[in-house]
């Protein structure tokens, strides 16, 4: 158990709909990262928040947005869903290990199926 | 971030050492080598990282060549639970932003 929780575990919805994925980082971790893993694209970084502010952006579509709340949990909002958005969505939080290491702890993921 | 090259798949007999290679010939002086693994559909798990010295922890050993152009992750006594995709990632640990760029990794199958 990494200490990162994600809900829901599974989500089935239809094209055009909007969903919200939730992530709670490990206690004390200020950073939250979102990753998408699809069969054809592999694991891709979407976005990072640090203490409530957006810190880095990856290959995140404009239909997707995220935020991090004062209690440090984060939500990833996916709208106007398409079939191709079906994927595993992982959340991670990080801790610095010494001068060089950044260990990311990943949650169990949310499996999104768009029908 | 430097590009890495890993074999797509490897087999290892249970109880034997698994040696997973990674080529990173364009690595720069301030880039570190990180290893993560992903057991089927679970979230990736950090294993180990290093700069130029060999490193060992309770999970694995990391051997980095002197020219730093390649490295090997060693699982000393592979078990069936080590069956996973192993990712080698090379990057500079930048202040405040540590997103990981995953390649295709090596699918390690531990065989009984």
PDB file of C-alpha atoms in Angstrom:
ATOM      1  CA  UNK A   1       0.000   0.000   0.000  1.00  0.00           C
ATOM      2  CA  UNK A   2       1.604   3.258  -1.196  1.00  0.00           C
ATOM      3  CA  UNK A   3      -0.533   5.515   0.980  1.00  0.00           C
ATOM      4  CA  UNK A   4      -2.024   7.233  -2.066  1.00  0.00           C
ATOM      5  CA  UNK A   5      -5.736   6.638  -2.494  1.00  0.00           C
ATOM      6  CA  UNK A   6      -7.818   7.030  -5.617  1.00  0.00           C
ATOM      7  CA  UNK A   7     -11.536   6.847  -6.145  1.00  0.00           C
ATOM      8  CA  UNK A   8     -13.394   5.390  -7.835  1.00  0.00           C
ATOM      9  CA  UNK A   9     -11.578   2.207  -8.820  1.00  0.00           C
ATOM     10  CA  UNK A  10     -13.673   1.737 -11.919  1.00  0.00           C
ATOM     11  CA  UNK A  11     -15.784   4.138 -13.903  1.00  0.00           C
ATOM     12  CA  UNK A  12     -17.925   3.345 -16.901  1.00  0.00           C
ATOM     13  CA  UNK A  13     -19.545   6.169 -18.781  1.00  0.00           C
ATOM     14  CA  UNK A  14     -20.691   7.239 -22.219  1.00  0.00           C
ATOM     15  CA  UNK A  15     -19.160   9.466 -24.844  1.00  0.00           C
ATOM     16  CA  UNK A  16     -19.793  13.134 -24.294  1.00  0.00           C
ATOM     17  CA  UNK A  17     -20.091  12.795 -20.544  1.00  0.00           C
ATOM     18  CA  UNK A  18     -17.993  14.371 -17.803  1.00  0.00           C
ATOM     19  CA  UNK A  19     -16.342  12.566 -14.897  1.00  0.00           C
ATOM     20  CA  UNK A  20     -14.248  13.479 -11.879  1.00  0.00           C
ATOM     21  CA  UNK A  21     -11.440  11.340 -10.528  1.00  0.00           C
ATOM     22  CA  UNK A  22     -10.249  11.902  -7.006  1.00  0.00           C
ATOM     23  CA  UNK A  23      -6.837  11.435  -5.422  1.00  0.00           C
ATOM     24  CA  UNK A  24      -5.587  11.784  -1.862  1.00  0.00           C
ATOM     25  CA  UNK A  25      -1.794  11.972  -1.581  1.00  0.00           C
ATOM     26  CA  UNK A  26       0.273  10.433   1.196  1.00  0.00           C
ATOM     27  CA  UNK A  27       0.097  12.368   4.425  1.00  0.00           C
ATOM     28  CA  UNK A  28       2.454  15.326   4.231  1.00  0.00           C
ATOM     29  CA  UNK A  29       3.186  15.110   0.497  1.00  0.00           C
ATOM     30  CA  UNK A  30       2.566  18.448  -1.179  1.00  0.00           C
ATOM     31  CA  UNK A  31       2.904  17.357  -4.790  1.00  0.00           C
ATOM     32  CA  UNK A  32       0.307  15.464  -6.776  1.00  0.00           C
ATOM     33  CA  UNK A  33       0.894  14.120 -10.273  1.00  0.00           C
ATOM     34  CA  UNK A  34      -1.622  12.705 -12.730  1.00  0.00           C
ATOM     35  CA  UNK A  35      -0.690  10.119 -15.340  1.00  0.00           C
ATOM     36  CA  UNK A  36      -2.709   8.415 -18.049  1.00  0.00           C
ATOM     37  CA  UNK A  37      -1.970   4.890 -19.225  1.00  0.00           C
ATOM     38  CA  UNK A  38      -3.604   3.669 -22.369  1.00  0.00           C
ATOM     39  CA  UNK A  39      -2.762   0.599 -24.417  1.00  0.00           C
ATOM     40  CA  UNK A  40      -1.325   2.513 -27.341  1.00  0.00           C
ATOM     41  CA  UNK A  41       0.314   5.451 -25.549  1.00  0.00           C
ATOM     42  CA  UNK A  42       1.801   3.876 -22.458  1.00  0.00           C
ATOM     43  CA  UNK A  43       2.222   5.873 -19.262  1.00  0.00           C
ATOM     44  CA  UNK A  44       2.012   9.601 -19.929  1.00  0.00           C
ATOM     45  CA  UNK A  45       2.360  12.491 -17.540  1.00  0.00           C
ATOM     46  CA  UNK A  46      -0.620  14.841 -17.557  1.00  0.00           C
ATOM     47  CA  UNK A  47      -0.184  17.488 -14.888  1.00  0.00           C
ATOM     48  CA  UNK A  48       1.422  18.252 -11.529  1.00  0.00           C
ATOM     49  CA  UNK A  49       0.185  20.347  -8.636  1.00  0.00           C
ATOM     50  CA  UNK A  50       2.290  21.516  -5.740  1.00  0.00           C
ATOM     51  CA  UNK A  51       0.601  22.848  -2.617  1.00  0.00           C
ATOM     52  CA  UNK A  52      -2.462  23.951  -4.511  1.00  0.00           C
ATOM     53  CA  UNK A  53      -0.764  25.454  -7.545  1.00  0.00           C
ATOM     54  CA  UNK A  54      -0.160  24.029 -10.985  1.00  0.00           C
ATOM     55  CA  UNK A  55       3.540  23.258 -11.330  1.00  0.00           C
ATOM     56  CA  UNK A  56       3.984  21.391 -14.586  1.00  0.00           C
ATOM     57  CA  UNK A  57       1.896  20.377 -17.553  1.00  0.00           C
ATOM     58  CA  UNK A  58       2.385  17.437 -19.836  1.00  0.00           C
ATOM     59  CA  UNK A  59       0.246  15.963 -22.558  1.00  0.00           C
ATOM     60  CA  UNK A  60      -3.039  17.040 -21.047  1.00  0.00           C
ATOM     61  CA  UNK A  61      -5.937  17.725 -23.379  1.00  0.00           C
ATOM     62  CA  UNK A  62      -7.901  20.958 -23.114  1.00  0.00           C
ATOM     63  CA  UNK A  63     -10.976  18.885 -22.253  1.00  0.00           C
ATOM     64  CA  UNK A  64      -9.174  17.776 -19.101  1.00  0.00           C
ATOM     65  CA  UNK A  65      -8.536  19.910 -16.051  1.00  0.00           C
ATOM     66  CA  UNK A  66      -7.318  19.377 -12.539  1.00  0.00           C
ATOM     67  CA  UNK A  67      -7.085  21.144  -9.233  1.00  0.00           C
ATOM     68  CA  UNK A  68      -5.599  20.619  -5.821  1.00  0.00           C
ATOM     69  CA  UNK A  69      -7.547  21.667  -2.769  1.00  0.00           C
ATOM     70  CA  UNK A  70      -6.323  23.162   0.546  1.00  0.00           C
ATOM     71  CA  UNK A  71      -6.404  19.742   2.166  1.00  0.00           C
ATOM     72  CA  UNK A  72      -4.066  18.630  -0.689  1.00  0.00           C
ATOM     73  CA  UNK A  73      -6.407  16.161  -2.305  1.00  0.00           C
ATOM     74  CA  UNK A  74      -6.693  16.550  -6.049  1.00  0.00           C
ATOM     75  CA  UNK A  75      -9.363  16.037  -8.659  1.00  0.00           C
ATOM     76  CA  UNK A  76      -8.959  15.362 -12.358  1.00  0.00           C
ATOM     77  CA  UNK A  77     -11.943  16.421 -14.436  1.00  0.00           C
ATOM     78  CA  UNK A  78     -12.459  14.855 -17.839  1.00  0.00           C
ATOM     79  CA  UNK A  79     -15.179  16.300 -20.053  1.00  0.00           C
ATOM     80  CA  UNK A  80     -16.682  15.655 -23.490  1.00  0.00           C
ATOM     81  CA  UNK A  81     -15.382  12.145 -23.158  1.00  0.00           C
ATOM     82  CA  UNK A  82     -14.333  10.202 -26.218  1.00  0.00           C
ATOM     83  CA  UNK A  83     -13.723   6.506 -26.728  1.00  0.00           C
ATOM     84  CA  UNK A  84      -9.997   7.181 -26.793  1.00  0.00           C
ATOM     85  CA  UNK A  85     -10.069   8.523 -23.253  1.00  0.00           C
ATOM     86  CA  UNK A  86     -10.580   5.008 -21.968  1.00  0.00           C
ATOM     87  CA  UNK A  87      -7.488   4.337 -19.890  1.00  0.00           C
ATOM     88  CA  UNK A  88      -6.024   3.832 -16.452  1.00  0.00           C
ATOM     89  CA  UNK A  89      -5.516   7.106 -14.637  1.00  0.00           C
ATOM     90  CA  UNK A  90      -2.893   7.154 -11.918  1.00  0.00           C
ATOM     91  CA  UNK A  91      -2.241   9.711  -9.282  1.00  0.00           C
ATOM     92  CA  UNK A  92       1.106   9.955  -7.522  1.00  0.00           C
ATOM     93  CA  UNK A  93       2.611  12.009  -4.739  1.00  0.00           C
ATOM     94  CA  UNK A  94       6.287  12.508  -4.113  1.00  0.00           C
ATOM     95  CA  UNK A  95       8.868  12.836  -1.411  1.00  0.00           C
ATOM     96  CA  UNK A  96      12.416  13.963  -1.751  1.00  0.00           C
ATOM     97  CA  UNK A  97      14.937  11.285  -0.825  1.00  0.00           C
ATOM     98  CA  UNK A  98      18.212  12.998  -0.074  1.00  0.00           C
ATOM     99  CA  UNK A  99      19.783  15.432  -2.519  1.00  0.00           C
ATOM    100  CA  UNK A 100      18.954  13.653  -5.724  1.00  0.00           C
ATOM    101  CA  UNK A 101      16.169  11.248  -5.404  1.00  0.00           C
ATOM    102  CA  UNK A 102      12.551  11.895  -5.935  1.00  0.00           C
ATOM    103  CA  UNK A 103      10.451   8.901  -5.143  1.00  0.00           C
ATOM    104  CA  UNK A 104       6.941   8.988  -6.472  1.00  0.00           C
ATOM    105  CA  UNK A 105       4.289   6.920  -4.774  1.00  0.00           C
ATOM    106  CA  UNK A 106       1.521   5.843  -7.095  1.00  0.00           C
ATOM    107  CA  UNK A 107      -2.065   5.131  -6.242  1.00  0.00           C
ATOM    108  CA  UNK A 108      -3.925   2.032  -7.443  1.00  0.00           C
ATOM    109  CA  UNK A 109      -5.452   3.911 -10.352  1.00  0.00           C
ATOM    110  CA  UNK A 110      -8.921   4.543 -11.728  1.00  0.00           C
ATOM    111  CA  UNK A 111      -9.918   2.506 -14.742  1.00  0.00           C
ATOM    112  CA  UNK A 112     -12.093   4.629 -17.005  1.00  0.00           C
ATOM    113  CA  UNK A 113     -14.139   2.984 -19.719  1.00  0.00           C
ATOM    114  CA  UNK A 114     -15.945   5.196 -22.209  1.00  0.00           C
ATOM    115  CA  UNK A 115     -18.632   3.420 -24.203  1.00  0.00           C
TER     116      UNK A 115
ATOM    117  CA  UNK B   1      15.680  14.059 -20.555  1.00  0.00           C
ATOM    118  CA  UNK B   2      18.057  11.530 -22.082  1.00  0.00           C
ATOM    119  CA  UNK B   3      16.509   8.769 -24.125  1.00  0.00           C
ATOM    120  CA  UNK B   4      16.748   5.217 -22.845  1.00  0.00           C
ATOM    121  CA  UNK B   5      16.709   1.902 -24.644  1.00  0.00           C
ATOM    122  CA  UNK B   6      15.578  -1.305 -22.988  1.00  0.00           C
ATOM    123  CA  UNK B   7      14.903  -4.771 -24.367  1.00  0.00           C
ATOM    124  CA  UNK B   8      11.146  -5.284 -24.721  1.00  0.00           C
ATOM    125  CA  UNK B   9      11.096  -8.539 -22.787  1.00  0.00           C
ATOM    126  CA  UNK B  10      13.207 -10.931 -20.733  1.00  0.00           C
ATOM    127  CA  UNK B  11      12.720 -14.216 -18.939  1.00  0.00           C
ATOM    128  CA  UNK B  12      14.347 -15.251 -15.687  1.00  0.00           C
ATOM    129  CA  UNK B  13      14.160 -18.473 -13.726  1.00  0.00           C
ATOM    130  CA  UNK B  14      12.772 -18.183 -10.231  1.00  0.00           C
ATOM    131  CA  UNK B  15      15.537 -17.897  -7.654  1.00  0.00           C
ATOM    132  CA  UNK B  16      18.109 -16.701 -10.163  1.00  0.00           C
ATOM    133  CA  UNK B  17      19.380 -13.177 -10.544  1.00  0.00           C
ATOM    134  CA  UNK B  18      17.546 -11.005 -13.047  1.00  0.00           C
ATOM    135  CA  UNK B  19      19.781  -8.526 -14.842  1.00  0.00           C
ATOM    136  CA  UNK B  20      17.873  -5.832 -16.690  1.00  0.00           C
ATOM    137  CA  UNK B  21      19.957  -3.613 -18.973  1.00  0.00           C
ATOM    138  CA  UNK B  22      19.319  -0.025 -19.954  1.00  0.00           C
ATOM    139  CA  UNK B  23      21.191   1.994 -22.518  1.00  0.00           C
ATOM    140  CA  UNK B  24      21.361   5.757 -22.060  1.00  0.00           C
ATOM    141  CA  UNK B  25      24.255   6.772 -24.280  1.00  0.00           C
ATOM    142  CA  UNK B  26      23.221  10.451 -24.433  1.00  0.00           C
ATOM    143  CA  UNK B  27      23.054  10.926 -20.675  1.00  0.00           C
ATOM    144  CA  UNK B  28      24.452  14.214 -19.438  1.00  0.00           C
ATOM    145  CA  UNK B  29      26.560  14.795 -16.370  1.00  0.00           C
ATOM    146  CA  UNK B  30      23.758  15.905 -14.071  1.00  0.00           C
ATOM    147  CA  UNK B  31      21.188  13.290 -15.050  1.00  0.00           C
ATOM    148  CA  UNK B  32      20.301  10.484 -12.686  1.00  0.00           C
ATOM    149  CA  UNK B  33      19.138   6.986 -13.515  1.00  0.00           C
ATOM    150  CA  UNK B  34      15.866   5.895 -11.904  1.00  0.00           C
ATOM    151  CA  UNK B  35      14.170   2.522 -12.011  1.00  0.00           C
ATOM    152  CA  UNK B  36      10.484   1.885 -11.481  1.00  0.00           C
ATOM    153  CA  UNK B  37       8.424  -1.204 -12.066  1.00  0.00           C
ATOM    154  CA  UNK B  38       4.757  -1.817 -12.726  1.00  0.00           C
ATOM    155  CA  UNK B  39       3.105  -5.056 -11.788  1.00  0.00           C
ATOM    156  CA  UNK B  40       0.156  -5.745 -14.051  1.00  0.00           C
ATOM    157  CA  UNK B  41      -2.235  -2.742 -13.996  1.00  0.00           C
ATOM    158  CA  UNK B  42      -1.015  -1.565 -10.593  1.00  0.00           C
ATOM    159  CA  UNK B  43       0.579   1.807 -10.021  1.00  0.00           C
ATOM    160  CA  UNK B  44       4.308   1.978 -10.765  1.00  0.00           C
ATOM    161  CA  UNK B  45       6.655   1.387  -7.856  1.00  0.00           C
ATOM    162  CA  UNK B  46       9.984   3.091  -7.236  1.00  0.00           C
ATOM    163  CA  UNK B  47      12.917   0.696  -7.025  1.00  0.00           C
ATOM    164  CA  UNK B  48      16.207   2.561  -6.923  1.00  0.00           C
ATOM    165  CA  UNK B  49      18.154   5.456  -8.392  1.00  0.00           C
ATOM    166  CA  UNK B  50      21.775   6.519  -8.864  1.00  0.00           C
ATOM    167  CA  UNK B  51      24.151   9.004 -10.444  1.00  0.00           C
ATOM    168  CA  UNK B  52      27.469   7.233 -11.025  1.00  0.00           C
ATOM    169  CA  UNK B  53      28.141   5.002  -8.075  1.00  0.00           C
ATOM    170  CA  UNK B  54      26.646   1.579  -7.745  1.00  0.00           C
ATOM    171  CA  UNK B  55      23.676   1.524  -5.428  1.00  0.00           C
ATOM    172  CA  UNK B  56      21.967  -1.202  -3.444  1.00  0.00           C
ATOM    173  CA  UNK B  57      18.818  -1.297  -1.388  1.00  0.00           C
ATOM    174  CA  UNK B  58      16.518  -3.977  -0.057  1.00  0.00           C
ATOM    175  CA  UNK B  59      14.899  -4.468  -3.431  1.00  0.00           C
ATOM    176  CA  UNK B  60      17.716  -4.351  -5.955  1.00  0.00           C
ATOM    177  CA  UNK B  61      21.183  -3.245  -7.016  1.00  0.00           C
ATOM    178  CA  UNK B  62      21.963  -0.668  -9.668  1.00  0.00           C
ATOM    179  CA  UNK B  63      25.218  -0.918 -11.593  1.00  0.00           C
ATOM    180  CA  UNK B  64      26.149   2.116 -13.688  1.00  0.00           C
ATOM    181  CA  UNK B  65      29.077   1.840 -16.098  1.00  0.00           C
ATOM    182  CA  UNK B  66      32.012   4.159 -15.658  1.00  0.00           C
ATOM    183  CA  UNK B  67      31.107   6.179 -18.747  1.00  0.00           C
ATOM    184  CA  UNK B  68      27.478   6.258 -17.504  1.00  0.00           C
ATOM    185  CA  UNK B  69      26.165   5.276 -20.908  1.00  0.00           C
ATOM    186  CA  UNK B  70      24.443   2.204 -19.621  1.00  0.00           C
ATOM    187  CA  UNK B  71      23.220   0.626 -16.430  1.00  0.00           C
ATOM    188  CA  UNK B  72      21.928  -2.692 -15.133  1.00  0.00           C
ATOM    189  CA  UNK B  73      19.258  -3.311 -12.563  1.00  0.00           C
ATOM    190  CA  UNK B  74      19.867  -6.519 -10.655  1.00  0.00           C
ATOM    191  CA  UNK B  75      17.204  -8.412  -8.747  1.00  0.00           C
ATOM    192  CA  UNK B  76      19.397 -10.878  -6.859  1.00  0.00           C
ATOM    193  CA  UNK B  77      16.872 -13.666  -6.328  1.00  0.00           C
ATOM    194  CA  UNK B  78      13.905 -13.208  -8.589  1.00  0.00           C
ATOM    195  CA  UNK B  79      10.525 -14.448  -7.410  1.00  0.00           C
ATOM    196  CA  UNK B  80       7.250 -14.827  -9.257  1.00  0.00           C
ATOM    197  CA  UNK B  81       6.124 -11.566  -7.674  1.00  0.00           C
ATOM    198  CA  UNK B  82       8.888  -9.762  -9.546  1.00  0.00           C
ATOM    199  CA  UNK B  83       7.090 -10.371 -12.839  1.00  0.00           C
ATOM    200  CA  UNK B  84       6.439  -6.834 -14.034  1.00  0.00           C
ATOM    201  CA  UNK B  85       7.370  -4.165 -16.534  1.00  0.00           C
ATOM    202  CA  UNK B  86      10.580  -2.426 -15.498  1.00  0.00           C
ATOM    203  CA  UNK B  87      11.187   1.156 -16.543  1.00  0.00           C
ATOM    204  CA  UNK B  88      14.564   2.872 -16.718  1.00  0.00           C
ATOM    205  CA  UNK B  89      14.238   6.658 -16.586  1.00  0.00           C
ATOM    206  CA  UNK B  90      17.003   9.207 -16.917  1.00  0.00           C
ATOM    207  CA  UNK B  91      16.445  12.774 -15.837  1.00  0.00           C
ATOM    208  CA  UNK B  92      17.668  15.753 -13.950  1.00  0.00           C
ATOM    209  CA  UNK B  93      15.927  16.206 -10.626  1.00  0.00           C
ATOM    210  CA  UNK B  94      14.621  19.736 -11.150  1.00  0.00           C
ATOM    211  CA  UNK B  95      13.463  21.738  -8.242  1.00  0.00           C
ATOM    212  CA  UNK B  96       9.730  21.503  -7.819  1.00  0.00           C
ATOM    213  CA  UNK B  97       8.901  19.501 -10.905  1.00  0.00           C
ATOM    214  CA  UNK B  98       9.655  15.838 -11.001  1.00  0.00           C
ATOM    215  CA  UNK B  99       7.309  14.309 -13.515  1.00  0.00           C
ATOM    216  CA  UNK B 100       8.484  10.994 -14.909  1.00  0.00           C
ATOM    217  CA  UNK B 101       8.729  10.161 -18.597  1.00  0.00           C
ATOM    218  CA  UNK B 102       8.103   6.459 -19.049  1.00  0.00           C
ATOM    219  CA  UNK B 103       9.253   4.553 -22.093  1.00  0.00           C
ATOM    220  CA  UNK B 104       8.043   1.096 -23.036  1.00  0.00           C
ATOM    221  CA  UNK B 105      10.196  -0.656 -20.432  1.00  0.00           C
ATOM    222  CA  UNK B 106      11.191  -4.308 -20.201  1.00  0.00           C
ATOM    223  CA  UNK B 107       8.596  -6.923 -19.457  1.00  0.00           C
ATOM    224  CA  UNK B 108      10.274  -9.354 -17.077  1.00  0.00           C
ATOM    225  CA  UNK B 109       8.703 -12.764 -16.760  1.00  0.00           C
ATOM    226  CA  UNK B 110       9.914 -14.875 -13.840  1.00  0.00           C
ATOM    227  CA  UNK B 111       9.416 -18.513 -14.658  1.00  0.00           C
ATOM    228  CA  UNK B 112       8.925 -21.219 -12.003  1.00  0.00           C
TER     229      UNK B 112
END
